[in-house]
Amino acid sequence: MGQNDIMSAAEDVADQFLRMTKQYLPHLARLCLISTFLEDGIRMWFQWNEQRDYIEATWNCGYFLATCFVLLNLMGQLGGCVLILSRNFVQYACFGLFGIIALQTVAYSILWDVKFLMRNLALGGGLLLLLAESRSEGKSMFAGVPTMGESSPKQYMQLGGRVLLVLMFMTLLHFDLSFFFILQNIVGTALIILVAIGFKTKLAALTLVVWLFAINVYFNAFWTIPAYKPMHDFLKYDFFQSMSVIGDCCWWLHWALGVSPWMRRKRSGEQHVLPWPTSPKGSLCSPPPTPKLLGLLFFFL
């Protein structure tokens, strides 16, 4: 069996698995994408006094304003997560979570920490994907393929979300000389490049999901560390950040399953290009962001 045969067989297995689980993918993707906000909102509840005292001491803003800050974070994040998971007022929930990201960036001085700033930007990328999905839902008869004039904002939001996915993954890299960390970085980087440029998206994204989940459970097992130790919070933060990356990959798997047949070559080897279909209004449908453009953006990153 040649290399092409092995790759085709792997793609077939991935495609079959994804089509069997496609009804669960969007729910899993949303849950993972917002898991960081969900965890942070719950943490605000259990660390209410610590969070309030930190804001009061850092900004010297008084007890009342510090309490309002923690309450806004708690209600904003948990409320936004509930709306997104229930698919009610998703656009308003996304804009609210964008506001929470901006507020926390200033309040916790994240603006001066490059790593945490990149993670916040990448979380914004996940929200862009959710926003793109909600804006275009029901507007096009072709799932996952935006139409010109109607959903071009979705196309740019998808592009931004994919680029910011690369940013988030870069923050998960471990700059350590041990063999396992080097292997983790090489495999993960190779897979994220394939997802970023749109090459064999389903197989690459599914492999990346399995790989990241296994690595995440092994390296960020915060539940094995007592809650009073600082390492518990660090590992917990990294764990849910990794879950957001996994959610991003699940979203792209969901999107790839929605790409219509004219986007793919026939397996028989025919090289002709099928004509673009038209939208209900008669305008030509445009494809998602091209691999070349995404490849250039990844190169400059």
PDB file of C-alpha atoms in Angstrom:
ATOM      1  CA  MET A   1       0.000   0.000   0.000  1.00  0.00           C
ATOM      2  CA  GLY A   2       1.507   3.324  -1.098  1.00  0.00           C
ATOM      3  CA  GLN A   3       1.653   6.585   0.808  1.00  0.00           C
ATOM      4  CA  ASN A   4      -1.308   8.017  -1.118  1.00  0.00           C
ATOM      5  CA  ASP A   5      -3.381   4.916  -0.372  1.00  0.00           C
ATOM      6  CA  ILE A   6      -2.617   5.151   3.349  1.00  0.00           C
ATOM      7  CA  MET A   7      -3.519   8.849   3.369  1.00  0.00           C
ATOM      8  CA  SER A   8      -6.762   8.201   1.480  1.00  0.00           C
ATOM      9  CA  ALA A   9      -7.679   5.383   3.872  1.00  0.00           C
ATOM     10  CA  ALA A  10      -6.976   7.635   6.874  1.00  0.00           C
ATOM     11  CA  GLU A  11      -9.122  10.380   5.356  1.00  0.00           C
ATOM     12  CA  ASP A  12     -11.960   7.931   4.773  1.00  0.00           C
ATOM     13  CA  VAL A  13     -11.816   6.735   8.386  1.00  0.00           C
ATOM     14  CA  ALA A  14     -11.758  10.339   9.649  1.00  0.00           C
ATOM     15  CA  ASP A  15     -14.638  11.291   7.360  1.00  0.00           C
ATOM     16  CA  GLN A  16     -16.755   8.335   8.501  1.00  0.00           C
ATOM     17  CA  PHE A  17     -16.091   9.064  12.170  1.00  0.00           C
ATOM     18  CA  LEU A  18     -16.911  12.752  11.777  1.00  0.00           C
ATOM     19  CA  ARG A  19     -20.139  12.078   9.902  1.00  0.00           C
ATOM     20  CA  MET A  20     -21.223   9.686  12.655  1.00  0.00           C
ATOM     21  CA  THR A  21     -20.578  12.359  15.300  1.00  0.00           C
ATOM     22  CA  LYS A  22     -21.463  15.477  13.283  1.00  0.00           C
ATOM     23  CA  GLN A  23     -24.608  16.188  15.310  1.00  0.00           C
ATOM     24  CA  TYR A  24     -22.489  16.503  18.463  1.00  0.00           C
ATOM     25  CA  LEU A  25     -19.590  18.484  16.953  1.00  0.00           C
ATOM     26  CA  PRO A  26     -21.114  21.988  17.050  1.00  0.00           C
ATOM     27  CA  HIS A  27     -22.192  21.542  20.685  1.00  0.00           C
ATOM     28  CA  LEU A  28     -18.768  20.213  21.670  1.00  0.00           C
ATOM     29  CA  ALA A  29     -17.044  23.026  19.767  1.00  0.00           C
ATOM     30  CA  ARG A  30     -19.104  25.720  21.506  1.00  0.00           C
ATOM     31  CA  LEU A  31     -18.557  24.178  24.941  1.00  0.00           C
ATOM     32  CA  CYS A  32     -14.786  23.934  24.451  1.00  0.00           C
ATOM     33  CA  LEU A  33     -14.506  27.416  22.916  1.00  0.00           C
ATOM     34  CA  ILE A  34     -16.196  29.059  25.889  1.00  0.00           C
ATOM     35  CA  SER A  35     -14.711  26.738  28.533  1.00  0.00           C
ATOM     36  CA  THR A  36     -12.160  29.380  29.556  1.00  0.00           C
ATOM     37  CA  PHE A  37     -14.937  31.918  30.216  1.00  0.00           C
ATOM     38  CA  LEU A  38     -17.023  29.309  32.011  1.00  0.00           C
ATOM     39  CA  GLU A  39     -14.143  28.317  34.290  1.00  0.00           C
ATOM     40  CA  ASP A  40     -13.214  31.931  34.992  1.00  0.00           C
ATOM     41  CA  GLY A  41     -16.797  32.838  35.858  1.00  0.00           C
ATOM     42  CA  ILE A  42     -17.038  29.925  38.297  1.00  0.00           C
ATOM     43  CA  ARG A  43     -13.657  30.891  39.767  1.00  0.00           C
ATOM     44  CA  MET A  44     -14.981  34.406  40.394  1.00  0.00           C
ATOM     45  CA  TRP A  45     -17.690  32.839  42.547  1.00  0.00           C
ATOM     46  CA  PHE A  46     -15.380  30.631  44.611  1.00  0.00           C
ATOM     47  CA  GLN A  47     -12.597  33.255  44.888  1.00  0.00           C
ATOM     48  CA  TRP A  48     -14.891  36.227  45.352  1.00  0.00           C
ATOM     49  CA  ASN A  49     -13.012  37.782  48.280  1.00  0.00           C
ATOM     50  CA  GLU A  50      -9.551  37.233  46.780  1.00  0.00           C
ATOM     51  CA  GLN A  51     -10.537  38.736  43.425  1.00  0.00           C
ATOM     52  CA  ARG A  52     -12.239  41.724  45.036  1.00  0.00           C
ATOM     53  CA  ASP A  53      -9.327  42.398  47.371  1.00  0.00           C
ATOM     54  CA  TYR A  54      -6.847  42.157  44.483  1.00  0.00           C
ATOM     55  CA  ILE A  55      -8.712  44.711  42.360  1.00  0.00           C
ATOM     56  CA  GLU A  56      -9.218  47.018  45.351  1.00  0.00           C
ATOM     57  CA  ALA A  57      -5.523  46.890  46.283  1.00  0.00           C
ATOM     58  CA  THR A  58      -4.230  47.172  42.693  1.00  0.00           C
ATOM     59  CA  TRP A  59      -6.402  50.062  41.520  1.00  0.00           C
ATOM     60  CA  ASN A  60      -7.224  51.632  44.894  1.00  0.00           C
ATOM     61  CA  CYS A  61     -10.807  51.925  43.670  1.00  0.00           C
ATOM     62  CA  GLY A  62     -12.627  51.150  46.886  1.00  0.00           C
ATOM     63  CA  TYR A  63     -14.713  48.236  48.093  1.00  0.00           C
ATOM     64  CA  PHE A  64     -17.820  49.060  46.066  1.00  0.00           C
ATOM     65  CA  LEU A  65     -16.168  49.377  42.643  1.00  0.00           C
ATOM     66  CA  ALA A  66     -14.046  46.264  43.252  1.00  0.00           C
ATOM     67  CA  THR A  67     -17.208  44.316  44.102  1.00  0.00           C
ATOM     68  CA  CYS A  68     -18.924  45.640  40.954  1.00  0.00           C
ATOM     69  CA  PHE A  69     -15.947  44.502  38.864  1.00  0.00           C
ATOM     70  CA  VAL A  70     -16.055  40.937  40.193  1.00  0.00           C
ATOM     71  CA  LEU A  71     -19.845  40.803  39.874  1.00  0.00           C
ATOM     72  CA  LEU A  72     -19.693  42.069  36.274  1.00  0.00           C
ATOM     73  CA  ASN A  73     -17.101  39.443  35.399  1.00  0.00           C
ATOM     74  CA  LEU A  74     -19.076  36.669  37.047  1.00  0.00           C
ATOM     75  CA  MET A  75     -22.466  37.577  35.543  1.00  0.00           C
ATOM     76  CA  GLY A  76     -21.053  38.580  32.164  1.00  0.00           C
ATOM     77  CA  GLN A  77     -19.078  35.388  31.625  1.00  0.00           C
ATOM     78  CA  LEU A  78     -21.592  32.893  32.996  1.00  0.00           C
ATOM     79  CA  GLY A  79     -24.509  34.677  31.342  1.00  0.00           C
ATOM     80  CA  GLY A  80     -22.696  34.848  28.000  1.00  0.00           C
ATOM     81  CA  CYS A  81     -21.811  31.152  28.173  1.00  0.00           C
ATOM     82  CA  VAL A  82     -25.412  30.168  28.908  1.00  0.00           C
ATOM     83  CA  LEU A  83     -26.690  32.222  25.956  1.00  0.00           C
ATOM     84  CA  ILE A  84     -24.108  30.744  23.574  1.00  0.00           C
ATOM     85  CA  LEU A  85     -24.764  27.162  24.649  1.00  0.00           C
ATOM     86  CA  SER A  86     -28.527  27.668  24.371  1.00  0.00           C
ATOM     87  CA  ARG A  87     -28.026  29.541  21.049  1.00  0.00           C
ATOM     88  CA  ASN A  88     -30.070  32.513  22.188  1.00  0.00           C
ATOM     89  CA  PHE A  89     -28.876  36.070  21.448  1.00  0.00           C
ATOM     90  CA  VAL A  90     -25.475  34.656  20.486  1.00  0.00           C
ATOM     91  CA  GLN A  91     -24.299  37.902  18.882  1.00  0.00           C
ATOM     92  CA  TYR A  92     -25.026  39.914  22.025  1.00  0.00           C
ATOM     93  CA  ALA A  93     -23.334  37.241  24.160  1.00  0.00           C
ATOM     94  CA  CYS A  94     -20.211  37.354  21.959  1.00  0.00           C
ATOM     95  CA  PHE A  95     -20.023  41.144  22.135  1.00  0.00           C
ATOM     96  CA  GLY A  96     -20.445  40.938  25.909  1.00  0.00           C
ATOM     97  CA  LEU A  97     -17.567  38.462  26.185  1.00  0.00           C
ATOM     98  CA  PHE A  98     -15.461  40.700  23.925  1.00  0.00           C
ATOM     99  CA  GLY A  99     -16.080  43.422  26.497  1.00  0.00           C
ATOM    100  CA  ILE A 100     -15.043  41.096  29.343  1.00  0.00           C
ATOM    101  CA  ILE A 101     -11.782  40.316  27.519  1.00  0.00           C
ATOM    102  CA  ALA A 102     -11.050  44.041  27.081  1.00  0.00           C
ATOM    103  CA  LEU A 103     -11.935  44.767  30.715  1.00  0.00           C
ATOM    104  CA  GLN A 104      -9.719  42.008  32.077  1.00  0.00           C
ATOM    105  CA  THR A 105      -6.852  43.006  29.783  1.00  0.00           C
ATOM    106  CA  VAL A 106      -6.776  46.410  31.450  1.00  0.00           C
ATOM    107  CA  ALA A 107      -7.714  45.377  35.012  1.00  0.00           C
ATOM    108  CA  TYR A 108      -5.126  42.597  35.307  1.00  0.00           C
ATOM    109  CA  SER A 109      -2.406  44.506  33.370  1.00  0.00           C
ATOM    110  CA  ILE A 110      -2.399  41.813  30.687  1.00  0.00           C
ATOM    111  CA  LEU A 111      -1.557  44.486  28.116  1.00  0.00           C
ATOM    112  CA  TRP A 112       2.085  44.335  29.226  1.00  0.00           C
ATOM    113  CA  ASP A 113       2.353  40.535  29.270  1.00  0.00           C
ATOM    114  CA  VAL A 114       2.835  39.323  25.691  1.00  0.00           C
ATOM    115  CA  LYS A 115       1.943  35.686  26.355  1.00  0.00           C
ATOM    116  CA  PHE A 116      -1.303  36.426  28.186  1.00  0.00           C
ATOM    117  CA  LEU A 117      -2.169  39.173  25.682  1.00  0.00           C
ATOM    118  CA  MET A 118      -1.819  36.687  22.815  1.00  0.00           C
ATOM    119  CA  ARG A 119      -4.067  34.257  24.665  1.00  0.00           C
ATOM    120  CA  ASN A 120      -6.708  36.940  25.127  1.00  0.00           C
ATOM    121  CA  LEU A 121      -6.520  37.832  21.439  1.00  0.00           C
ATOM    122  CA  ALA A 122      -6.859  34.161  20.558  1.00  0.00           C
ATOM    123  CA  LEU A 123      -9.939  33.860  22.782  1.00  0.00           C
ATOM    124  CA  GLY A 124     -11.342  36.711  20.736  1.00  0.00           C
ATOM    125  CA  GLY A 125     -10.685  34.567  17.658  1.00  0.00           C
ATOM    126  CA  GLY A 126     -12.892  31.822  19.079  1.00  0.00           C
ATOM    127  CA  LEU A 127     -15.651  34.364  19.673  1.00  0.00           C
ATOM    128  CA  LEU A 128     -15.258  35.534  16.067  1.00  0.00           C
ATOM    129  CA  LEU A 129     -16.007  32.000  14.890  1.00  0.00           C
ATOM    130  CA  LEU A 130     -19.128  31.827  17.048  1.00  0.00           C
ATOM    131  CA  LEU A 131     -20.171  35.263  15.815  1.00  0.00           C
ATOM    132  CA  ALA A 132     -19.624  34.256  12.190  1.00  0.00           C
ATOM    133  CA  GLU A 133     -21.773  31.172  12.672  1.00  0.00           C
ATOM    134  CA  SER A 134     -24.615  33.123  14.275  1.00  0.00           C
ATOM    135  CA  ARG A 135     -24.566  35.889  11.647  1.00  0.00           C
ATOM    136  CA  SER A 136     -24.838  33.547   8.694  1.00  0.00           C
ATOM    137  CA  GLU A 137     -27.118  30.887  10.167  1.00  0.00           C
ATOM    138  CA  GLY A 138     -30.059  30.413   7.909  1.00  0.00           C
ATOM    139  CA  LYS A 139     -28.882  32.985   5.346  1.00  0.00           C
ATOM    140  CA  SER A 140     -27.319  30.579   2.890  1.00  0.00           C
ATOM    141  CA  MET A 141     -28.605  27.327   1.465  1.00  0.00           C
ATOM    142  CA  PHE A 142     -25.014  26.059   1.266  1.00  0.00           C
ATOM    143  CA  ALA A 143     -23.667  25.249   4.758  1.00  0.00           C
ATOM    144  CA  GLY A 144     -20.274  26.717   5.510  1.00  0.00           C
ATOM    145  CA  VAL A 145     -19.987  28.585   2.189  1.00  0.00           C
ATOM    146  CA  PRO A 146     -20.604  32.328   2.456  1.00  0.00           C
ATOM    147  CA  THR A 147     -22.271  34.175  -0.398  1.00  0.00           C
ATOM    148  CA  MET A 148     -21.051  37.439  -1.850  1.00  0.00           C
ATOM    149  CA  GLY A 149     -22.738  40.512  -0.475  1.00  0.00           C
ATOM    150  CA  GLU A 150     -24.746  38.626   2.122  1.00  0.00           C
ATOM    151  CA  SER A 151     -22.204  37.004   4.384  1.00  0.00           C
ATOM    152  CA  SER A 152     -18.813  38.391   3.399  1.00  0.00           C
ATOM    153  CA  PRO A 153     -18.327  39.524   7.032  1.00  0.00           C
ATOM    154  CA  LYS A 154     -18.557  35.857   7.984  1.00  0.00           C
ATOM    155  CA  GLN A 155     -15.724  35.066   5.566  1.00  0.00           C
ATOM    156  CA  TYR A 156     -13.428  37.612   7.175  1.00  0.00           C
ATOM    157  CA  MET A 157     -14.397  36.542  10.674  1.00  0.00           C
ATOM    158  CA  GLN A 158     -13.605  32.926   9.793  1.00  0.00           C
ATOM    159  CA  LEU A 159     -10.242  34.036   8.441  1.00  0.00           C
ATOM    160  CA  GLY A 160      -9.506  36.045  11.581  1.00  0.00           C
ATOM    161  CA  GLY A 161     -10.576  33.138  13.772  1.00  0.00           C
ATOM    162  CA  ARG A 162      -8.250  30.735  11.990  1.00  0.00           C
ATOM    163  CA  VAL A 163      -5.299  33.130  12.208  1.00  0.00           C
ATOM    164  CA  LEU A 164      -5.940  33.714  15.906  1.00  0.00           C
ATOM    165  CA  LEU A 165      -6.127  29.930  16.386  1.00  0.00           C
ATOM    166  CA  VAL A 166      -2.481  29.842  15.312  1.00  0.00           C
ATOM    167  CA  LEU A 167      -1.730  32.584  17.849  1.00  0.00           C
ATOM    168  CA  MET A 168      -3.355  30.607  20.656  1.00  0.00           C
ATOM    169  CA  PHE A 169      -1.507  27.442  19.730  1.00  0.00           C
ATOM    170  CA  MET A 170       1.823  29.311  19.769  1.00  0.00           C
ATOM    171  CA  THR A 171       1.211  30.212  23.416  1.00  0.00           C
ATOM    172  CA  LEU A 172       0.895  26.496  24.233  1.00  0.00           C
ATOM    173  CA  LEU A 173       4.379  25.644  22.974  1.00  0.00           C
ATOM    174  CA  HIS A 174       6.890  24.512  25.596  1.00  0.00           C
ATOM    175  CA  PHE A 175      10.404  25.811  25.053  1.00  0.00           C
ATOM    176  CA  ASP A 176      12.142  22.937  26.784  1.00  0.00           C
ATOM    177  CA  LEU A 177      14.983  20.762  25.501  1.00  0.00           C
ATOM    178  CA  SER A 178      13.520  17.489  26.728  1.00  0.00           C
ATOM    179  CA  PHE A 179      12.693  14.970  23.998  1.00  0.00           C
ATOM    180  CA  PHE A 180       8.992  14.757  24.826  1.00  0.00           C
ATOM    181  CA  PHE A 181       8.476  18.528  24.726  1.00  0.00           C
ATOM    182  CA  ILE A 182      10.351  18.773  21.415  1.00  0.00           C
ATOM    183  CA  LEU A 183       8.210  15.973  19.963  1.00  0.00           C
ATOM    184  CA  GLN A 184       5.059  17.649  21.256  1.00  0.00           C
ATOM    185  CA  ASN A 185       6.015  20.973  19.650  1.00  0.00           C
ATOM    186  CA  ILE A 186       6.973  19.426  16.293  1.00  0.00           C
ATOM    187  CA  VAL A 187       3.852  17.271  15.946  1.00  0.00           C
ATOM    188  CA  GLY A 188       1.521  20.005  17.155  1.00  0.00           C
ATOM    189  CA  THR A 189       3.076  22.667  14.939  1.00  0.00           C
ATOM    190  CA  ALA A 190       2.905  20.451  11.853  1.00  0.00           C
ATOM    191  CA  LEU A 191      -0.787  19.749  12.479  1.00  0.00           C
ATOM    192  CA  ILE A 192      -1.691  23.372  13.198  1.00  0.00           C
ATOM    193  CA  ILE A 193       0.008  24.447   9.950  1.00  0.00           C
ATOM    194  CA  LEU A 194      -2.117  21.951   8.013  1.00  0.00           C
ATOM    195  CA  VAL A 195      -5.275  23.265   9.684  1.00  0.00           C
ATOM    196  CA  ALA A 196      -4.217  26.896   9.136  1.00  0.00           C
ATOM    197  CA  ILE A 197      -3.587  26.524   5.404  1.00  0.00           C
ATOM    198  CA  GLY A 198      -6.646  24.326   4.901  1.00  0.00           C
ATOM    199  CA  PHE A 199      -4.793  21.200   3.707  1.00  0.00           C
ATOM    200  CA  LYS A 200      -6.660  17.979   4.526  1.00  0.00           C
ATOM    201  CA  THR A 201      -8.540  19.940   7.174  1.00  0.00           C
ATOM    202  CA  LYS A 202     -10.690  17.109   8.506  1.00  0.00           C
ATOM    203  CA  LEU A 203      -7.863  14.623   9.017  1.00  0.00           C
ATOM    204  CA  ALA A 204      -5.424  17.233  10.375  1.00  0.00           C
ATOM    205  CA  ALA A 205      -7.946  18.856  12.725  1.00  0.00           C
ATOM    206  CA  LEU A 206      -9.221  15.513  14.053  1.00  0.00           C
ATOM    207  CA  THR A 207      -5.659  14.318  14.687  1.00  0.00           C
ATOM    208  CA  LEU A 208      -4.853  17.637  16.379  1.00  0.00           C
ATOM    209  CA  VAL A 209      -7.927  17.335  18.624  1.00  0.00           C
ATOM    210  CA  VAL A 210      -6.904  13.840  19.784  1.00  0.00           C
ATOM    211  CA  TRP A 211      -3.253  14.863  20.194  1.00  0.00           C
ATOM    212  CA  LEU A 212      -3.988  18.054  22.146  1.00  0.00           C
ATOM    213  CA  PHE A 213      -6.517  16.336  24.401  1.00  0.00           C
ATOM    214  CA  ALA A 214      -4.074  13.572  25.321  1.00  0.00           C
ATOM    215  CA  ILE A 215      -1.246  16.065  25.929  1.00  0.00           C
ATOM    216  CA  ASN A 216      -3.561  18.350  27.891  1.00  0.00           C
ATOM    217  CA  VAL A 217      -4.764  15.619  30.253  1.00  0.00           C
ATOM    218  CA  TYR A 218      -1.190  14.416  30.814  1.00  0.00           C
ATOM    219  CA  PHE A 219       0.593  17.755  31.334  1.00  0.00           C
ATOM    220  CA  ASN A 220      -2.141  19.943  32.824  1.00  0.00           C
ATOM    221  CA  ALA A 221      -3.664  17.537  35.334  1.00  0.00           C
ATOM    222  CA  PHE A 222      -4.536  20.297  37.810  1.00  0.00           C
ATOM    223  CA  TRP A 223      -6.849  17.942  39.730  1.00  0.00           C
ATOM    224  CA  THR A 224      -3.778  16.084  41.016  1.00  0.00           C
ATOM    225  CA  ILE A 225      -2.453  19.250  42.722  1.00  0.00           C
ATOM    226  CA  PRO A 226      -3.967  20.516  45.997  1.00  0.00           C
ATOM    227  CA  ALA A 227      -6.134  23.611  45.443  1.00  0.00           C
ATOM    228  CA  TYR A 228      -4.119  25.749  47.867  1.00  0.00           C
ATOM    229  CA  LYS A 229      -0.942  25.447  45.818  1.00  0.00           C
ATOM    230  CA  PRO A 230      -0.272  28.117  43.126  1.00  0.00           C
ATOM    231  CA  MET A 231       0.588  25.410  40.577  1.00  0.00           C
ATOM    232  CA  HIS A 232      -3.050  24.246  40.725  1.00  0.00           C
ATOM    233  CA  ASP A 233      -4.290  27.545  39.259  1.00  0.00           C
ATOM    234  CA  PHE A 234      -1.508  27.697  36.641  1.00  0.00           C
ATOM    235  CA  LEU A 235      -2.246  24.185  35.372  1.00  0.00           C
ATOM    236  CA  LYS A 236      -5.979  24.836  35.470  1.00  0.00           C
ATOM    237  CA  TYR A 237      -5.566  27.972  33.364  1.00  0.00           C
ATOM    238  CA  ASP A 238      -3.420  26.133  30.793  1.00  0.00           C
ATOM    239  CA  PHE A 239      -5.868  23.222  30.731  1.00  0.00           C
ATOM    240  CA  PHE A 240      -8.843  25.376  29.756  1.00  0.00           C
ATOM    241  CA  GLN A 241      -6.781  27.407  27.302  1.00  0.00           C
ATOM    242  CA  SER A 242      -5.908  24.142  25.569  1.00  0.00           C
ATOM    243  CA  MET A 243      -9.587  23.176  25.612  1.00  0.00           C
ATOM    244  CA  SER A 244     -10.352  26.414  23.766  1.00  0.00           C
ATOM    245  CA  VAL A 245      -7.859  25.417  21.053  1.00  0.00           C
ATOM    246  CA  ILE A 246      -9.542  22.007  20.875  1.00  0.00           C
ATOM    247  CA  GLY A 247     -12.900  23.748  20.527  1.00  0.00           C
ATOM    248  CA  ASP A 248     -11.481  25.847  17.703  1.00  0.00           C
ATOM    249  CA  CYS A 249     -10.384  22.684  15.894  1.00  0.00           C
ATOM    250  CA  CYS A 250     -13.801  21.092  16.474  1.00  0.00           C
ATOM    251  CA  TRP A 251     -15.420  24.138  14.918  1.00  0.00           C
ATOM    252  CA  TRP A 252     -13.263  23.747  11.805  1.00  0.00           C
ATOM    253  CA  LEU A 253     -14.189  20.068  11.675  1.00  0.00           C
ATOM    254  CA  HIS A 254     -17.850  21.084  11.803  1.00  0.00           C
ATOM    255  CA  TRP A 255     -17.236  23.628   9.056  1.00  0.00           C
ATOM    256  CA  ALA A 256     -15.362  21.122   6.875  1.00  0.00           C
ATOM    257  CA  LEU A 257     -18.286  18.696   7.072  1.00  0.00           C
ATOM    258  CA  GLY A 258     -20.535  21.428   5.733  1.00  0.00           C
ATOM    259  CA  VAL A 259     -18.468  22.128   2.639  1.00  0.00           C
ATOM    260  CA  SER A 260     -20.502  21.076  -0.370  1.00  0.00           C
ATOM    261  CA  PRO A 261     -19.326  18.466  -2.901  1.00  0.00           C
ATOM    262  CA  TRP A 262     -18.324  20.995  -5.565  1.00  0.00           C
ATOM    263  CA  MET A 263     -15.510  22.105  -3.258  1.00  0.00           C
ATOM    264  CA  ARG A 264     -13.854  18.695  -3.476  1.00  0.00           C
ATOM    265  CA  ARG A 265     -12.267  16.822  -6.389  1.00  0.00           C
ATOM    266  CA  LYS A 266     -13.835  13.550  -7.393  1.00  0.00           C
ATOM    267  CA  ARG A 267     -12.001  10.551  -5.972  1.00  0.00           C
ATOM    268  CA  SER A 268     -11.806   9.055  -9.441  1.00  0.00           C
ATOM    269  CA  GLY A 269      -9.126  11.598 -10.327  1.00  0.00           C
ATOM    270  CA  GLU A 270     -11.123  13.946 -12.555  1.00  0.00           C
ATOM    271  CA  GLN A 271      -9.496  17.365 -12.624  1.00  0.00           C
ATOM    272  CA  HIS A 272     -12.305  19.429 -14.085  1.00  0.00           C
ATOM    273  CA  VAL A 273     -13.664  22.236 -11.944  1.00  0.00           C
ATOM    274  CA  LEU A 274     -17.334  22.082 -11.178  1.00  0.00           C
ATOM    275  CA  PRO A 275     -19.208  25.348 -11.744  1.00  0.00           C
ATOM    276  CA  TRP A 276     -19.969  27.535  -8.760  1.00  0.00           C
ATOM    277  CA  PRO A 277     -23.604  27.298  -7.717  1.00  0.00           C
ATOM    278  CA  THR A 278     -25.738  30.347  -7.229  1.00  0.00           C
ATOM    279  CA  SER A 279     -27.379  31.634  -4.111  1.00  0.00           C
ATOM    280  CA  PRO A 280     -31.168  31.919  -3.894  1.00  0.00           C
ATOM    281  CA  LYS A 281     -30.841  35.512  -5.184  1.00  0.00           C
ATOM    282  CA  GLY A 282     -28.789  34.416  -8.142  1.00  0.00           C
ATOM    283  CA  SER A 283     -25.386  35.723  -7.063  1.00  0.00           C
ATOM    284  CA  LEU A 284     -22.356  33.483  -7.278  1.00  0.00           C
ATOM    285  CA  CYS A 285     -21.227  31.786  -4.093  1.00  0.00           C
ATOM    286  CA  SER A 286     -17.669  32.499  -3.021  1.00  0.00           C
ATOM    287  CA  PRO A 287     -15.390  29.922  -1.383  1.00  0.00           C
ATOM    288  CA  PRO A 288     -13.975  30.250   2.123  1.00  0.00           C
ATOM    289  CA  PRO A 289     -10.578  31.968   2.618  1.00  0.00           C
ATOM    290  CA  THR A 290      -8.063  30.385   0.261  1.00  0.00           C
ATOM    291  CA  PRO A 291      -5.201  28.200   1.528  1.00  0.00           C
ATOM    292  CA  LYS A 292      -2.685  30.538  -0.166  1.00  0.00           C
ATOM    293  CA  LEU A 293      -3.891  33.569   1.751  1.00  0.00           C
ATOM    294  CA  LEU A 294      -3.954  31.649   5.030  1.00  0.00           C
ATOM    295  CA  GLY A 295      -0.505  30.260   4.318  1.00  0.00           C
ATOM    296  CA  LEU A 296       0.902  33.756   3.785  1.00  0.00           C
ATOM    297  CA  LEU A 297      -0.703  34.988   7.005  1.00  0.00           C
ATOM    298  CA  PHE A 298       0.732  32.043   8.926  1.00  0.00           C
ATOM    299  CA  PHE A 299       4.172  32.721   7.396  1.00  0.00           C
ATOM    300  CA  PHE A 300       4.167  36.331   8.563  1.00  0.00           C
ATOM    301  CA  LEU A 301       3.043  35.277  12.044  1.00  0.00           C
TER     302      LEU A 301
END
